[in-house]
Coordinates of C-alpha atoms and ligand atoms in Angstrom, one line a residue:
X1256 CA -56.7 39.1 15.1
X1257 CA -54.6 41.1 13.1
X1258 CA -55.6 40.0 8.9
X1259 CA -53.4 40.0 6.4
X1260 CA -51.6 43.8 8.1
X1261 CA -47.6 43.1 9.1
X1262 CA -46.4 45.8 12.3
X1263 CA -45.3 45.0 15.2
X1264 CA -42.3 44.3 16.0
X1265 CA -40.4 41.5 13.4
X1266 CA -36.4 40.3 14.8
X1267 CA -34.6 40.3 12.4
X1268 CA -30.9 38.2 13.2
X1269 CA -28.2 39.0 10.6
X1270 CA -25.2 39.7 11.2
X1271 CA -23.9 41.4 7.5
X1272 CA -24.6 44.8 7.7
X1273 CA -25.2 45.2 4.2
X1274 CA -28.1 42.9 3.9
X1275 CA -29.1 43.7 7.9
X1276 CA -29.7 47.0 6.3
X1277 CA -31.2 46.6 3.5
X1278 CA -34.0 44.0 5.0
X1279 CA -34.4 46.3 8.0
X1280 CA -35.0 49.3 5.3
X1281 CA -37.1 47.3 3.4
X1282 CA -39.6 46.7 5.6
X1283 CA -39.8 49.5 7.0
X1284 CA -40.0 51.6 4.7
X1285 CA -42.5 48.7 2.7
X1286 CA -44.5 46.9 5.7
X1287 CA -44.8 49.3 8.2
X1288 CA -42.8 47.0 10.6
X1289 CA -40.1 48.0 13.7
X1290 CA -37.6 45.9 12.6
X1291 CA -35.6 45.6 15.8
X1292 CA -32.0 44.4 13.9
X1293 CA -29.5 42.2 16.5
X1294 CA -26.1 40.9 14.4
X1295 CA -25.3 38.1 17.1
X1296 CA -27.6 35.2 18.3
X1297 CA -26.5 35.5 21.8
X1298 CA -27.9 38.9 21.8
X1299 CA -31.3 37.5 19.8
X1300 CA -32.5 34.4 22.6
X1301 CA -32.3 36.6 24.7
X1302 CA -34.4 39.3 23.7
X1303 CA -36.9 37.1 22.6
X1304 CA -36.7 36.4 27.1
X1305 CA -37.4 40.0 27.5
X1306 CA -39.7 40.8 24.7
X1307 CA -41.8 38.8 22.9
X1308 CA -42.0 39.7 19.0
X1309 CA -44.4 38.4 16.2
X1310 CA -41.9 36.8 14.0
X1311 CA -38.1 36.6 13.7
X1312 CA -35.7 36.5 10.3
X1313 CA -32.6 34.3 11.4
X1314 CA -29.4 33.8 8.9
X1315 CA -27.6 31.1 10.3
X1316 CA -24.1 32.1 9.6
X1317 CA -23.8 34.2 12.2
X1318 CA -20.7 34.7 15.4
X1319 CA -20.9 33.0 18.2
X1320 CA -23.8 31.0 17.8
X1321 CA -24.7 29.8 14.7
X1322 CA -29.1 30.0 13.4
X1323 CA -29.6 26.3 13.9
X1324 CA -28.5 26.4 17.8
X1325 CA -30.5 29.9 18.1
X1326 CA -33.8 28.2 16.3
X1327 CA -33.4 25.0 18.9
X1328 CA -33.0 27.1 22.2
X1329 CA -36.0 29.6 20.7
X1330 CA -38.7 26.7 20.1
X1331 CA -37.5 25.3 23.5
X1332 CA -39.9 28.0 24.8
X1333 CA -41.8 30.1 22.2
X1334 CA -44.1 29.4 18.6
X1335 CA -42.7 32.2 17.4
X1336 CA -42.8 31.6 13.5
X1337 CA -39.1 31.8 12.1
X1338 CA -37.8 32.3 8.6
X1339 CA -34.5 31.0 8.9
X1340 CA -31.6 32.9 6.0
X1341 CA -29.7 30.3 4.0
X1342 CA -26.9 30.9 2.6
X1343 CA -27.0 28.5 0.1
X1344 CA -29.2 26.6 -1.3
X1345 CA -28.6 23.3 0.2
X1346 CA -30.9 20.5 0.7
X1347 CA -29.6 20.1 4.3
X1348 CA -28.8 23.0 5.2
X1349 CA -33.0 23.6 5.2
X1350 CA -33.8 19.9 6.3
X1351 CA -32.1 20.6 9.2
X1352 CA -33.9 24.4 9.9
X1353 CA -36.9 23.1 9.7
X1354 CA -36.4 19.9 11.2
X1355 CA -35.6 22.4 14.2
X1356 CA -38.8 24.0 14.0
X1357 CA -37.6 26.6 11.5
X1358 CA -41.5 27.8 9.4
X1359 CA -39.7 28.2 5.9
X1360 CA -36.7 29.7 4.7
X1361 CA -35.4 32.3 2.3
X1362 CA -32.3 31.7 0.2
X1363 CA -29.5 34.1 -0.6
X1364 CA -28.9 36.3 -2.3
X1365 CA -33.3 37.1 -2.5
X1366 CA -35.0 40.1 -2.9
X1367 CA -36.5 41.8 0.3
X1368 CA -39.5 42.2 -1.2
X1369 CA -39.5 38.4 -1.7
X1370 CA -38.9 37.8 1.9
X1371 CA -41.6 40.3 3.0
X1372 CA -44.1 38.2 0.7
X1373 CA -43.1 35.4 2.7
X1374 CA -43.7 36.9 5.5
X1375 CA -47.0 37.8 4.4
X1376 CA -47.8 33.8 4.1
X1377 CA -46.8 32.6 6.6
X1378 CA -48.6 35.2 9.0
X1379 CA -51.4 35.2 7.1
X1380 CA -51.5 31.0 8.0
X1381 CA -49.8 31.5 11.4
X1382 CA -53.2 34.2 12.8
X1383 CA -55.9 35.0 10.3
X1384 CA -57.6 31.9 10.2
X1385 CA -61.1 32.8 10.4
X1386 CA -62.6 29.2 11.0
X1387 CA -62.2 29.5 14.2
X1388 CA -63.2 26.2 14.7
X1389 CA -62.7 22.8 16.2
X1390 CA -61.4 20.2 15.2
X1391 CA -60.9 16.5 16.2
X1392 CA -59.9 12.9 15.1
X1393 CA -59.0 9.9 17.0
X1394 CA -57.6 11.1 20.1
X1395 CA -56.7 14.9 18.6
X1396 CA -58.8 17.7 19.7
X1397 CA -57.0 20.7 17.4
X1398 CA -58.6 24.6 18.1
X1399 CA -57.4 26.5 15.9
X1400 CA -58.6 30.2 17.7
X1401 CA -56.4 29.3 20.3
X1402 CA -54.4 27.4 18.3
X1403 CA -53.7 24.6 21.0
X1404 CA -53.7 21.2 19.9
X1405 CA -54.4 18.4 23.2
X1406 CA -53.4 14.4 23.0
X1407 CA -56.2 12.8 25.3
X1408 CA -56.6 15.7 27.3
X1409 CA -52.7 17.3 27.1
X1410 CA -51.2 19.9 25.2
X1411 CA -48.6 19.1 22.7
X1412 CA -46.3 21.6 21.6
X1413 CA -46.0 22.3 17.2
X1414 CA -44.5 24.5 15.4
X1415 CA -46.9 26.4 13.4
X1416 CA -46.4 24.7 10.0
X1417 CA -47.7 21.9 11.9
X1418 CA -49.8 22.5 13.8
X1419 CA -51.3 23.9 9.8
X1420 CA -50.3 20.6 8.5
X1421 CA -52.2 18.5 11.2
X1422 CA -54.7 20.9 10.7
X1423 CA -55.4 19.6 7.0
X1424 CA -54.8 16.8 8.0
X1425 CA -57.6 17.3 9.6
X1426 CA -59.7 18.8 7.2
X1427 CA -59.6 16.2 5.5
X1428 CA -59.9 13.1 7.6
X1429 CA -59.5 10.1 4.9
X1430 CA -58.8 11.8 2.2
X1431 CA -55.8 10.5 0.4
X1432 CA -53.7 14.4 0.2
X1433 CA -50.3 14.4 -2.6
X1434 CA -46.8 16.2 -0.8
X1435 CA -47.7 18.7 -3.9
X1436 CA -51.4 19.2 -3.0
X1437 CA -50.0 19.3 1.3
X1438 CA -46.9 21.9 -0.1
X1439 CA -49.5 23.9 -1.7
X1440 CA -52.2 23.6 0.8
X1441 CA -49.8 24.1 3.8
X1442 CA -47.0 26.0 2.5
X1443 CA -48.5 28.5 -0.5
X1444 CA -47.2 27.2 -4.5
X1445 CA -44.7 28.6 -5.5
X1446 CA -42.8 27.1 -2.0
X1447 CA -39.3 26.1 -3.6
X1448 CA -38.9 23.7 -0.3
X1449 CA -39.6 20.4 -2.6
X1450 CA -41.6 17.4 -0.6
X1451 CA -39.2 16.4 1.6
X1452 CA -40.6 19.1 3.7
X1453 CA -43.5 17.5 3.9
X1454 CA -41.6 14.1 4.9
X1455 CA -40.2 15.9 7.8
X1456 CA -43.2 17.6 9.1
X1457 CA -44.9 13.9 9.0
X1458 CA -42.4 12.5 10.6
X1459 CA -42.6 15.5 13.3
X1460 CA -46.5 15.0 14.0
X1461 CA -46.7 11.2 14.4
X1462 CA -43.1 11.5 16.8
X1463 CA -45.3 14.5 19.0
X1464 CA -48.9 13.1 18.4
X1465 CA -47.4 9.2 20.0
X1466 CA -49.6 8.0 17.0
X1467 CA -47.4 6.9 14.1
X1468 CA -50.7 5.2 12.7
X1469 CA -52.9 8.1 12.5
X1470 CA -51.3 9.1 9.2
X1471 CA -50.8 6.8 7.0
X1472 CA -48.4 7.1 3.6
X1473 CA -49.7 6.0 0.5
X1474 CA -47.6 4.8 -1.2
X1475 CA -47.0 6.6 -4.0
X1476 CA -50.1 8.3 -3.9
X1477 CA -48.6 10.3 -0.3
X1478 CA -50.7 10.4 3.2
X1479 CA -54.0 10.1 5.0
X1480 CA -55.8 10.5 8.2
X1481 CA -57.2 7.3 8.9
X1482 CA -60.0 8.3 11.0
Ligands
LIG2740 CA1 -24.3 35.8 7.9

């Protein structure tokens, strides 16, 4: 595993010249990334089919297909971490992005430094799990080393946030976890997305694991995994 280090190729999809230049320059000079900067979603989808990258920073407002559609197409074949750039700090945009499988979002205007911090946080969670163990409950088996989840032996595709959230529930079987605590544990304390983000991801987990009762809503308190 690569630890907390950044580096490798990061794909930036942004049609705005000044933002694109600023982000590329900052991430390359401060964080040692090689930033592949593309200005359209079509190019990004085509490029990712040819070359895997460690992370994608994806603007929503793009010429041609928009960031939501790019996210949808990427998620059809890849679990690469995706951070969306939203022009408006509006709940519908954020929720739509997360529902499509984005791992996080950063609202414009943002500083390159803030974006860099989010990138590090996501990679840390996605790649730096040291407790390489198998967690199980009900019919679910989660492998931290290979980041694979199976239900009754069948592999289930989860986004990296869904995976981290499931791991968090599996670490605390039978314990009620508040939405705030889950945000803290899975997204990090400074995450401004609000607790609705947790609800969206829990709903996705219930659907993907085909187990609506496994993660129970505890009224006024949060959620718990029923062992
Ligand atoms: Ca744009």
